[in-house]
C-alpha positions as a Python dict, from the first residue, in 0.01 Angstrom:
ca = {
    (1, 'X'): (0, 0, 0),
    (2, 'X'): (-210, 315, 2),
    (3, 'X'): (68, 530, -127),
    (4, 'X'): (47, 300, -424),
    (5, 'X'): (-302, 253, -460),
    (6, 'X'): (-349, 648, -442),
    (7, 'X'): (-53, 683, -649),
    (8, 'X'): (-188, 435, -912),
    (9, 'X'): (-511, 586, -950),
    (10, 'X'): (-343, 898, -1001),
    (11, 'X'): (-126, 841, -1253),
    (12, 'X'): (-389, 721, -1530),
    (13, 'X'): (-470, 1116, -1546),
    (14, 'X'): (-91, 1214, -1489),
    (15, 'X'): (24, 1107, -1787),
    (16, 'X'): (-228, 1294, -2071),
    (17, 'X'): (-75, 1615, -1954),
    (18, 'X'): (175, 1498, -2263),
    (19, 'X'): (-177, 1506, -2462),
    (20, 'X'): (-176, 1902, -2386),
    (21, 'X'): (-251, 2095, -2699),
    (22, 'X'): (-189, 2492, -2675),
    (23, 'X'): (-394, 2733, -2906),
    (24, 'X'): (-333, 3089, -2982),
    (25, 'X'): (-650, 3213, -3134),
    (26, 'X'): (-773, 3424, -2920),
    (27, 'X'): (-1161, 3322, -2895),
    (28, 'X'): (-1084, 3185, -2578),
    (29, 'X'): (-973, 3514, -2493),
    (30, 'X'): (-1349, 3658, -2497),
    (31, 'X'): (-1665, 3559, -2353),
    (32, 'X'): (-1876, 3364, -2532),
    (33, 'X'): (-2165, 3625, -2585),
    (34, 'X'): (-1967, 3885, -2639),
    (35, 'X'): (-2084, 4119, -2950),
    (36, 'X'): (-1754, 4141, -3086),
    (37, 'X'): (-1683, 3782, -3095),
    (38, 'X'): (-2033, 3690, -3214),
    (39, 'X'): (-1929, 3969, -3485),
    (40, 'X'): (-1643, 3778, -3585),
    (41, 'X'): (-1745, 3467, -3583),
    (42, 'X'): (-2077, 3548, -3822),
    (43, 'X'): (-1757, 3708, -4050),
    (44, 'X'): (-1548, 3412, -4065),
    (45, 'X'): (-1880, 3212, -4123),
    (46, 'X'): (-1997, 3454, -4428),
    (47, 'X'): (-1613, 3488, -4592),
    (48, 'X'): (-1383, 3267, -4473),
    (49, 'X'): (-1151, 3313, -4124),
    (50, 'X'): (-838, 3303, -4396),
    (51, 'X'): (-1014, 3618, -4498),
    (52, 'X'): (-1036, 3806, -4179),
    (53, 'X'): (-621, 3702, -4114),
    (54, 'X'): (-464, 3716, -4465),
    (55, 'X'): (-69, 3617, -4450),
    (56, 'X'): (155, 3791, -4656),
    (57, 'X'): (381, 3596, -4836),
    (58, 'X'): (700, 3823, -4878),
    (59, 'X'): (1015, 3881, -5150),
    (60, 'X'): (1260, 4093, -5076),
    (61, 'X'): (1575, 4127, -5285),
    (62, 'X'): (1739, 4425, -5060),
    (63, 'X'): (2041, 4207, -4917),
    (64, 'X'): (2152, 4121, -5322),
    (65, 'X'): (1966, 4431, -5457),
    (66, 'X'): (1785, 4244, -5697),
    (67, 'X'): (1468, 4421, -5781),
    (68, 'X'): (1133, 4227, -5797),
    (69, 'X'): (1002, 4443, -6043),
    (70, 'X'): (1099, 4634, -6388),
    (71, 'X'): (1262, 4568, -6644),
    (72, 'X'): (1597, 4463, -6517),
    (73, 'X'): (1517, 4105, -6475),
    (74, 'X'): (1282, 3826, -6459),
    (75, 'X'): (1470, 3609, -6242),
    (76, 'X'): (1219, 3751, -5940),
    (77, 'X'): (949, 3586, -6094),
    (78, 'X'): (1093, 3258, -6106),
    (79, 'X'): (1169, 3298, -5704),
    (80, 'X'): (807, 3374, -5662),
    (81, 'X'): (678, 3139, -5880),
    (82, 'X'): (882, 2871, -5721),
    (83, 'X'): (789, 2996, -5376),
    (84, 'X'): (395, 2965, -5428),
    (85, 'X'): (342, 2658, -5666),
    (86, 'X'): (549, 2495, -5344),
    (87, 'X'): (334, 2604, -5098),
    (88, 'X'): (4, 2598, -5333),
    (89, 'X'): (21, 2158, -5255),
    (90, 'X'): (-1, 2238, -4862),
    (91, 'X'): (-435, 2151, -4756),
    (92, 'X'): (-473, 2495, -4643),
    (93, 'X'): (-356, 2644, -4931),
    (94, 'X'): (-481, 2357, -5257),
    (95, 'X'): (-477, 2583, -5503),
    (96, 'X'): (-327, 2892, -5703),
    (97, 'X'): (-646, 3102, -5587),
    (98, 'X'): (-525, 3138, -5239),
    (99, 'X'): (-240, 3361, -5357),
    (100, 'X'): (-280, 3712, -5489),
    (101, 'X'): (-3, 3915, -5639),
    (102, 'X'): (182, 4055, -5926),
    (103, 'X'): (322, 3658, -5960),
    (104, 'X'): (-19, 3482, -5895),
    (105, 'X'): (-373, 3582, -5928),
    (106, 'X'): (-678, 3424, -6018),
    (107, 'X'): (-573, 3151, -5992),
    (108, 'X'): (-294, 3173, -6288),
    (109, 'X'): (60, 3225, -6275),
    (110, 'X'): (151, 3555, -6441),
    (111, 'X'): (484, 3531, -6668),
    (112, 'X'): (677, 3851, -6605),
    (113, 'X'): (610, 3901, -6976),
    (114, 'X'): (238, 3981, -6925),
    (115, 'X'): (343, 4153, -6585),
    (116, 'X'): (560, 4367, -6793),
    (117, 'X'): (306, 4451, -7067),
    (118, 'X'): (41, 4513, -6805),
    (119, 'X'): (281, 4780, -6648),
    (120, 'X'): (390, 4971, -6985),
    (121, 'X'): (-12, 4951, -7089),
    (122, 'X'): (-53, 5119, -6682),
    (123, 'X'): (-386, 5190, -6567),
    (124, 'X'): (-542, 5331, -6763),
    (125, 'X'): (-480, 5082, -7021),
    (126, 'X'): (-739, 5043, -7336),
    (127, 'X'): (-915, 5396, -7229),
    (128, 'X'): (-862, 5522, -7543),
    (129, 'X'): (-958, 5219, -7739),
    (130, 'X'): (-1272, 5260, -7949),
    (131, 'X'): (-1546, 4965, -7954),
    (132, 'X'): (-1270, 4718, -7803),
    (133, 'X'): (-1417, 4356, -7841),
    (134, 'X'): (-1509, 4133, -7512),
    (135, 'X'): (-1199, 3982, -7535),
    (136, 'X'): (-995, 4294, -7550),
    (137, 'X'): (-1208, 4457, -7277),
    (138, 'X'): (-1083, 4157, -7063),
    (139, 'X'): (-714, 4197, -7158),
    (140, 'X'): (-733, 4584, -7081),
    (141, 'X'): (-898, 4498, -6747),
    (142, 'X'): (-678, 4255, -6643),
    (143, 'X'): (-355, 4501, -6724),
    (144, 'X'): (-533, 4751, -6524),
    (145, 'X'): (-578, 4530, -6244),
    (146, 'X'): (-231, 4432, -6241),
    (147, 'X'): (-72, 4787, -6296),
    (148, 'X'): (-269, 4905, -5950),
    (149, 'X'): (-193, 4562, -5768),
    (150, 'X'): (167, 4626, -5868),
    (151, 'X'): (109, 5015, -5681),
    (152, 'X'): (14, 4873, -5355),
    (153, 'X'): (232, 4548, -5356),
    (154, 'X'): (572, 4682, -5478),
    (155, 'X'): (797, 4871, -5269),
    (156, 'X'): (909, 5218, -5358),
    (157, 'X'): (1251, 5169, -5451),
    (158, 'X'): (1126, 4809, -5620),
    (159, 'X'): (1319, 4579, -5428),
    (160, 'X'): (1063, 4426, -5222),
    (161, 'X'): (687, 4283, -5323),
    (162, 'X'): (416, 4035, -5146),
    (163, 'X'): (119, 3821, -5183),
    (164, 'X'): (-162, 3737, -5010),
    (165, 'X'): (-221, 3445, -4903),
    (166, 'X'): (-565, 3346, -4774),
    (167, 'X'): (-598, 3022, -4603),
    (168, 'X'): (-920, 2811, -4609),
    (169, 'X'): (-919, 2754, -4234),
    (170, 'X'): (-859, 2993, -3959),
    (171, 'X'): (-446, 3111, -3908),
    (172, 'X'): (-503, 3083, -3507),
    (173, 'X'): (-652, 2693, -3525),
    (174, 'X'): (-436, 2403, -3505),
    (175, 'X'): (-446, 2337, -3905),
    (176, 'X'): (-367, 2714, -3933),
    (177, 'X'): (-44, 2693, -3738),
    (178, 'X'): (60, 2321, -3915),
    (179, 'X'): (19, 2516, -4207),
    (180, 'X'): (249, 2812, -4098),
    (181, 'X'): (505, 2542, -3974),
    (182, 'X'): (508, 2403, -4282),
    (183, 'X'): (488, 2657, -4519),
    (184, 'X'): (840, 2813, -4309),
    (185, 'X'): (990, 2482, -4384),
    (186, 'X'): (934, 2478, -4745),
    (187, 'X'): (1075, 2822, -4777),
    (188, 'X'): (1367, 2768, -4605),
    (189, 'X'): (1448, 2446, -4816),
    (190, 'X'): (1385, 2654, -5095),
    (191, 'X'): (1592, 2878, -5015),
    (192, 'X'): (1879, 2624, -4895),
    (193, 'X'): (1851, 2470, -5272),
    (194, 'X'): (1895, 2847, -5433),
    (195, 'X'): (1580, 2812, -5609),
    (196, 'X'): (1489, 3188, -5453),
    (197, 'X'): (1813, 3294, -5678),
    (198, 'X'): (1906, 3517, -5417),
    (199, 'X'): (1549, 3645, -5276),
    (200, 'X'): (1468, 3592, -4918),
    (201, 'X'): (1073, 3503, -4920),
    (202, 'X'): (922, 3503, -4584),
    (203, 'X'): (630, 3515, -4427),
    (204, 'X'): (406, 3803, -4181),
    (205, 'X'): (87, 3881, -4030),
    (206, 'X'): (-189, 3592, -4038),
    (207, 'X'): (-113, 3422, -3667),
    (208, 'X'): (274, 3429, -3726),
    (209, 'X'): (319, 3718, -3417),
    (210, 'X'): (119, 3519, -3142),
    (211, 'X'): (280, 3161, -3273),
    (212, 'X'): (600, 3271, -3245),
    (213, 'X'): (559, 3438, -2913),
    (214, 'X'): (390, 3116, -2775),
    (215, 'X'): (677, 2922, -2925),
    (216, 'X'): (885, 3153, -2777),
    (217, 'X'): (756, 3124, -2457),
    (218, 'X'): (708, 2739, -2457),
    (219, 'X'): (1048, 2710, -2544),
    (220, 'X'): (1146, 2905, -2207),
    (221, 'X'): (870, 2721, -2033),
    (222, 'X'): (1097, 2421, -1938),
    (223, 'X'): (1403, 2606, -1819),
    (224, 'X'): (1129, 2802, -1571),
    (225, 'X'): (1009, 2456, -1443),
    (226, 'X'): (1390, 2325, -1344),
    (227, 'X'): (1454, 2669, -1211),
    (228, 'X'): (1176, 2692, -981),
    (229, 'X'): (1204, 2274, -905),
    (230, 'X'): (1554, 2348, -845),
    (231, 'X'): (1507, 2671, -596),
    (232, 'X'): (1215, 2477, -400),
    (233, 'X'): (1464, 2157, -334),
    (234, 'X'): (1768, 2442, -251),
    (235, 'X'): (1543, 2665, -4),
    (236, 'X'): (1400, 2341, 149),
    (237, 'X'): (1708, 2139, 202),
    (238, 'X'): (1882, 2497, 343),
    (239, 'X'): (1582, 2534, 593),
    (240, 'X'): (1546, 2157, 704),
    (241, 'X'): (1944, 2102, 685),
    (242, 'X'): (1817, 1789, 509),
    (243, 'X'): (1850, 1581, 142),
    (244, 'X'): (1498, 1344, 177),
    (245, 'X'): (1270, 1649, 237),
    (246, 'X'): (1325, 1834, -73),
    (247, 'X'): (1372, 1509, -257),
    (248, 'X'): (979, 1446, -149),
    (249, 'X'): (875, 1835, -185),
    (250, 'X'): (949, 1811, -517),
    (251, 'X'): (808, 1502, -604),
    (252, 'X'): (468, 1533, -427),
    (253, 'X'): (436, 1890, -629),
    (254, 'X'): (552, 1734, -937),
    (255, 'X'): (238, 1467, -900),
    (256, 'X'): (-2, 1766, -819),
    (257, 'X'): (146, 1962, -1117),
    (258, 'X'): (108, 1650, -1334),
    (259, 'X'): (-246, 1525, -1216),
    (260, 'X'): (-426, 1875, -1232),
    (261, 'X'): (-274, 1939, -1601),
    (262, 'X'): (-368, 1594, -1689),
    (263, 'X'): (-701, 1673, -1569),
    (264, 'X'): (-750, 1970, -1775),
    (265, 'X'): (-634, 1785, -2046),
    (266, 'X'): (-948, 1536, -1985),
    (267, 'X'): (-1193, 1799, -1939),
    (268, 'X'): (-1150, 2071, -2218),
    (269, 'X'): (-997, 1830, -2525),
    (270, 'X'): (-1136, 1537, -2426),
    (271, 'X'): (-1489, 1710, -2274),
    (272, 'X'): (-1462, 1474, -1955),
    (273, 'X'): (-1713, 1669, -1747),
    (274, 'X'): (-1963, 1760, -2064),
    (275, 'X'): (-2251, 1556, -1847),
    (276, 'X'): (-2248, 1861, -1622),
    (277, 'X'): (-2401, 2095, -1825),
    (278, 'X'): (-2200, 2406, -1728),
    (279, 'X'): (-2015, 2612, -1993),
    (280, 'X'): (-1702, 2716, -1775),
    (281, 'X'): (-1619, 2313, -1763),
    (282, 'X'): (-1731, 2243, -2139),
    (283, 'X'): (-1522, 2102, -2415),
    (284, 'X'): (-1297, 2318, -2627),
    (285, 'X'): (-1101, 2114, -2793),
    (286, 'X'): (-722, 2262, -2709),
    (287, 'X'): (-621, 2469, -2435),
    (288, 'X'): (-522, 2846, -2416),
    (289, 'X'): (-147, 2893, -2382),
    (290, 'X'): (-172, 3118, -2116),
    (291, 'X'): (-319, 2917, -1806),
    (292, 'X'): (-62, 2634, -1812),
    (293, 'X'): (211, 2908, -1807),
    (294, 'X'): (66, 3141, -1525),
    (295, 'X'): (-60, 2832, -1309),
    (296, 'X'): (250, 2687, -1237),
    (297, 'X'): (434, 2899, -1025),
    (298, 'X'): (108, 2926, -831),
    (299, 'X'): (39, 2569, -790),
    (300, 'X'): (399, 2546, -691),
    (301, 'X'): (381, 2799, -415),
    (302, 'X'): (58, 2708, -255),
    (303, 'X'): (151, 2346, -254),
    (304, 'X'): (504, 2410, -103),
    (305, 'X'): (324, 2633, 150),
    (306, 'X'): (80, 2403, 305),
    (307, 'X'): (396, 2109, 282),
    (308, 'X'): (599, 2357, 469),
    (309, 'X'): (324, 2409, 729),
    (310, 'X'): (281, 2056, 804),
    (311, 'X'): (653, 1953, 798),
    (312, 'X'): (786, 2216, 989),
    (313, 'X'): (545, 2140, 1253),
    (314, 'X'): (678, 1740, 1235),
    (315, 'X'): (990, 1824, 1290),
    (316, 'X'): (906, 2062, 1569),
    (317, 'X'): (744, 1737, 1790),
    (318, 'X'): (1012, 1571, 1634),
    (319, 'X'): (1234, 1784, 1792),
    (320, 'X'): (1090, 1739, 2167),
    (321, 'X'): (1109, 1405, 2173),
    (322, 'X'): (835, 1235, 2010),
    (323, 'X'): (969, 932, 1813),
    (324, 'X'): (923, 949, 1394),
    (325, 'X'): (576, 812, 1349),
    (326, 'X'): (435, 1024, 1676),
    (327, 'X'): (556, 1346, 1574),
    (328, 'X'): (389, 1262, 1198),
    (329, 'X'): (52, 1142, 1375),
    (330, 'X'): (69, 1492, 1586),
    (331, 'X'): (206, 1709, 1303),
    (332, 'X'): (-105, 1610, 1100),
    (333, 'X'): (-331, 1668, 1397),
    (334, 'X'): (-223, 1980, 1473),
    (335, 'X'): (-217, 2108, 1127),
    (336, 'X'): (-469, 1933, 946),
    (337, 'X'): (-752, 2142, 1003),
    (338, 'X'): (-603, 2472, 891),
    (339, 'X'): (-458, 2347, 630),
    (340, 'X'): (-807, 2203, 557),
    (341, 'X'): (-970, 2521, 610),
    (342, 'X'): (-717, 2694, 421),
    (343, 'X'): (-760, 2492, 103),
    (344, 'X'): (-1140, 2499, 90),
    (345, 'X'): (-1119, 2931, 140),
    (346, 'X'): (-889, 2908, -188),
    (347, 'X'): (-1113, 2706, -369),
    (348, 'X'): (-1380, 2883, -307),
    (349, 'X'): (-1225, 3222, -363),
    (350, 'X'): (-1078, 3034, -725),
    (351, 'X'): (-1454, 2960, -802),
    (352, 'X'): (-1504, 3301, -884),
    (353, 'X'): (-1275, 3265, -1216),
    (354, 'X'): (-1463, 2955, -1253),
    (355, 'X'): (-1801, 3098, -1312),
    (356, 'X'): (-1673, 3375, -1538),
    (357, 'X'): (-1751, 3353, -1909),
    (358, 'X'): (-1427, 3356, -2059),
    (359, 'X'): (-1271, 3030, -2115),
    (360, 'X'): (-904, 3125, -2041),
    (361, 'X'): (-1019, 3229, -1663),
    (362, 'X'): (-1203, 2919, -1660),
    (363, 'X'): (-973, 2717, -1753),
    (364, 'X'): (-681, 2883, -1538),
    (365, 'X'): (-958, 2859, -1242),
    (366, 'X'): (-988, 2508, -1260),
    (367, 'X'): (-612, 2432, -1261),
    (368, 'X'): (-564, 2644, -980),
    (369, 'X'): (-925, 2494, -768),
    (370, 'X'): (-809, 2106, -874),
    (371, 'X'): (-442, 2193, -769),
    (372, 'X'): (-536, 2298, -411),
    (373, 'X'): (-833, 2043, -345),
    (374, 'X'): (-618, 1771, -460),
    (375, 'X'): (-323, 1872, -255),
    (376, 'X'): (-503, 1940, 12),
    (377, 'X'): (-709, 1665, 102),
    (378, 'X'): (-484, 1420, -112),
    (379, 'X'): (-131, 1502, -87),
    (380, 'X'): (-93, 1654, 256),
    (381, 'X'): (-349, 1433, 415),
    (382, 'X'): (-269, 1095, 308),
    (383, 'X'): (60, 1058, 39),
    (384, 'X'): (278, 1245, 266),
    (385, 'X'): (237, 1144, 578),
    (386, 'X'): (267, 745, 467),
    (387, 'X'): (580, 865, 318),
    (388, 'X'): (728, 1024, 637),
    (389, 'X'): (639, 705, 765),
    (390, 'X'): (823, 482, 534),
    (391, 'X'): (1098, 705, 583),
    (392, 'X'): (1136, 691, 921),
    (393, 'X'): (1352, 798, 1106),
    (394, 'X'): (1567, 848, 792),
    (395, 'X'): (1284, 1141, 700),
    (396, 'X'): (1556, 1402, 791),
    (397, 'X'): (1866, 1248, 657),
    (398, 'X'): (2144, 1367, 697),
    (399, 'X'): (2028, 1594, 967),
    (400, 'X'): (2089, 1459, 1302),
    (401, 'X'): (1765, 1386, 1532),
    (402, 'X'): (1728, 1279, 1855),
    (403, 'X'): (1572, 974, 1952),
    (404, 'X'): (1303, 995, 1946),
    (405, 'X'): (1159, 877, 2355),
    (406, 'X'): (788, 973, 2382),
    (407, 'X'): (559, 766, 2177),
    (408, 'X'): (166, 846, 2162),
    (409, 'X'): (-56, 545, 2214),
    (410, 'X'): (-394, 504, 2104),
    (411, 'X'): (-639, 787, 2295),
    (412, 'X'): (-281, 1024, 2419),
    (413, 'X'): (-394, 1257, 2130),
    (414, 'X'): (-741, 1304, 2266),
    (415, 'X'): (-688, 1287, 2585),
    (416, 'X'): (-381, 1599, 2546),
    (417, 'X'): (-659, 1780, 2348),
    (418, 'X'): (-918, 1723, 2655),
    (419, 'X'): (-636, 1844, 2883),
    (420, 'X'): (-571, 2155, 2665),
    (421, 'X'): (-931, 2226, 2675),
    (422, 'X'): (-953, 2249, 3076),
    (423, 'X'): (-694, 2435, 3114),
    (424, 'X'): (-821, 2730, 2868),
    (425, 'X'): (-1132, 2689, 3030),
    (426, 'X'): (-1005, 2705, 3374),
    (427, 'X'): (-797, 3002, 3268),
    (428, 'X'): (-1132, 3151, 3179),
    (429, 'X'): (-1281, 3094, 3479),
    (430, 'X'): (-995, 3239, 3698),
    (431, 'X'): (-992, 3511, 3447),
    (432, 'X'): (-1351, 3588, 3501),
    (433, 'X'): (-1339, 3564, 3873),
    (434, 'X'): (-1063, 3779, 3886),
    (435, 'X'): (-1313, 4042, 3696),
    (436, 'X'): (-1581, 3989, 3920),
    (437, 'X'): (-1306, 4040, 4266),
}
């Protein structure tokens, strides 16, 4: 019953570790006061964090060497044409003004007719025009504007152009990335329906590196967890010749994994702890990708460590003749202070990440200080030793144990640690007498 109650109250927090929501901007990454982050953040404020992380939207025609410029064709323009008023309906991207190139900019479409005029007229179009009139002075400034657009955008051998794309929220926040998601999907129906005519349009730079590294990662990330799960339950069924302990290694770490993610989940999206006051346990809305990744193999190890500890020395009273629940009620005896000990000197040496100012440590540092209080004065000290006692005497199966023929009574404990005590203190004494002979 106080498995299950323990278990129970556990599990409410278990399950939002599903809520988890990685980020890869990299403001996390910083401290909070630091000069370049205040620097960019003031930036983003005063011109827009699309600005300061511009995509560029891509069209090369190398693989069908179709050029994107000149006078060979206009089918280019139809690709890009087709390729931005798509992605101009996405929310980050509402309008034509968030693309810039020789197919879009100010807000227009430009025909490849007026592209082509522009680049004939070149840049120094309308210099020799006397008294031109507002509106030619416009025209003349807008082919100029186009004919040195078209020299930094167009490849040298013409085959390959791009366009800016500025978003109007930040590339590395979760509306930036939806937007990169989607604006990959709409290219790649486009180009699926052939309405690139042969043009592959992609897109670079904004967050597209980091959120394809994280994905890339991520997608690793579960093949990692059922390797490690599955060399934990080999090592520990090889070393206990046994099915039932590895069966409950992996499931008491799997709760601790569970419950401290599920945690973090409560205090940095949902701001669980905000009443505290302290910035290193303050709401951020979405979690760095990196902590979840390099915390697990850590949790993992510490947690099988102290597990090992304690059920190694079970099985060693088990071993001399002490019957199931007697070798459990000495094993945690014997162990439970160092393994007490030990878990408090890790939490307190994991309190040092806690207290620094950037967000990822904290938030790896609290994964890592919630992983080893809970298992150590949760797991180890009450979940599994009620569940070597349900087990039995089945706790080793299919290992065969004696029977089990000493059983400790109520007071044999103390009364062996009394015992103990003389005789260390009587080897003292002799020991000192001996000195004084």
């Amino acid at each position: 019953r106080i498995c299950l109650a323990v278990v129970g109250l556990m599990m409410p927090v278990c399950v939002r570790f599903m809520d988890l929501e990685i980020s890869v901007s990299f403001d996390l990454l910083l401290p909070a006061t630091s000069p370049s982050l205040l620097a960019f953040d003031q930036m983003g404020e005063d011109f827009g964090f699309g600005t300061l992380s511009p995509y560029k939207l891509m069209f090369d025609g190398t693989a069908t060497e179709s050029a994107v410029a000149g006078s060979v064709t206009s089918n280019a323009f139809e690709a890009m044409h087709a390729a931005i008023n798509e992605l101009s309906g996405l929310p980050a991207t509402p309008t034509l003004s968030s693309f810039s190139g020789i197919a879009a900019l100010g807000g227009v479409n430009v025909t490849y007719a007026e592209y082509e005029a522009a680049i004939i007229c070149g840049k120094d179009c309308g210099h020799n025009v006397e008294n031109p009139t507002p509106e030619e002075e416009l025209l003349f400034e807008a082919a100029r504007s186009m004919a040195t657009l078209a020299e930094q955008l167009n490849s040298a051998d013409g085959f390959a152009t791009y366009a800016t794309v500025v978003l109007n929220v930040d590339p590395f926040s979760a509306e930036g990335t939806d937007w990169l998601q989607s604006a990959r999907d709409k290219l790649s129906s486009l180009a699926s329906a052939g309405s690139l005519g042969g043009y592959d349009a992609y897109l670079v730079d904004g967050a597209g590196v980091p959120y394809d590294t994280v994905n890339e990662v991520y997608d690793t990330f579960p093949l990692l967890i059922c390797l490690t799960l599955v060399t934990v339950f080999v090592l520990m069924g090889v070393f206990f010749r046994s099915v039932v302990v590895p069966v409950r290694s992996v499931l008491s770490i799997a709760l601790t994994l569970a419950f401290v993610f599920g945690l973090q989940v409560m205090v940095y999206q949902d701001g669980a702890f905000e009443w505290v006051g302290l910035g290193c346990v303050s709401k951020t809305d979405y979690i760095n990708w990196l902590p979840p990744v390099m915390t697990f193999s850590i949790v993992v190890g510490l947690g099988l460590d102290y597990d090992v500890f304690l059920i190694s020395r079970v099985l060693e009273f088990r071993l001399e003749g002490l019957t199931a629940d007697s070798s459990v009620l000495k094993g945690v005896w014997k162990t439970g202070g160092v393994i007490t000990c030990a878990g408090i000197i890790m939490a307190v040496a994991f309190c040092g990440l806690l207290m620094s100012e950037e967000r990822v440590l904290n938030q790896t540092a609290f994964v890592l200080v919630a992983s080893v209080l809970v298992d150590t004065f949760v797991v180890r000290t009450v979940l599994v030793p009620i569940l070597l006692g349900v087990t039995g005497e089945k706790s080793w199966w299919p290992r065969a144990i004696p029977e089990g023929v000493v059983d400790l009574k109520d007071g044999e404990l103390q009364k062996e640690e009394e015992d103990a005590t003389h005789r260390l203190l009587d080897a003292g004494l002799g020991g000192s007498m001996t000195e004084k002979v």
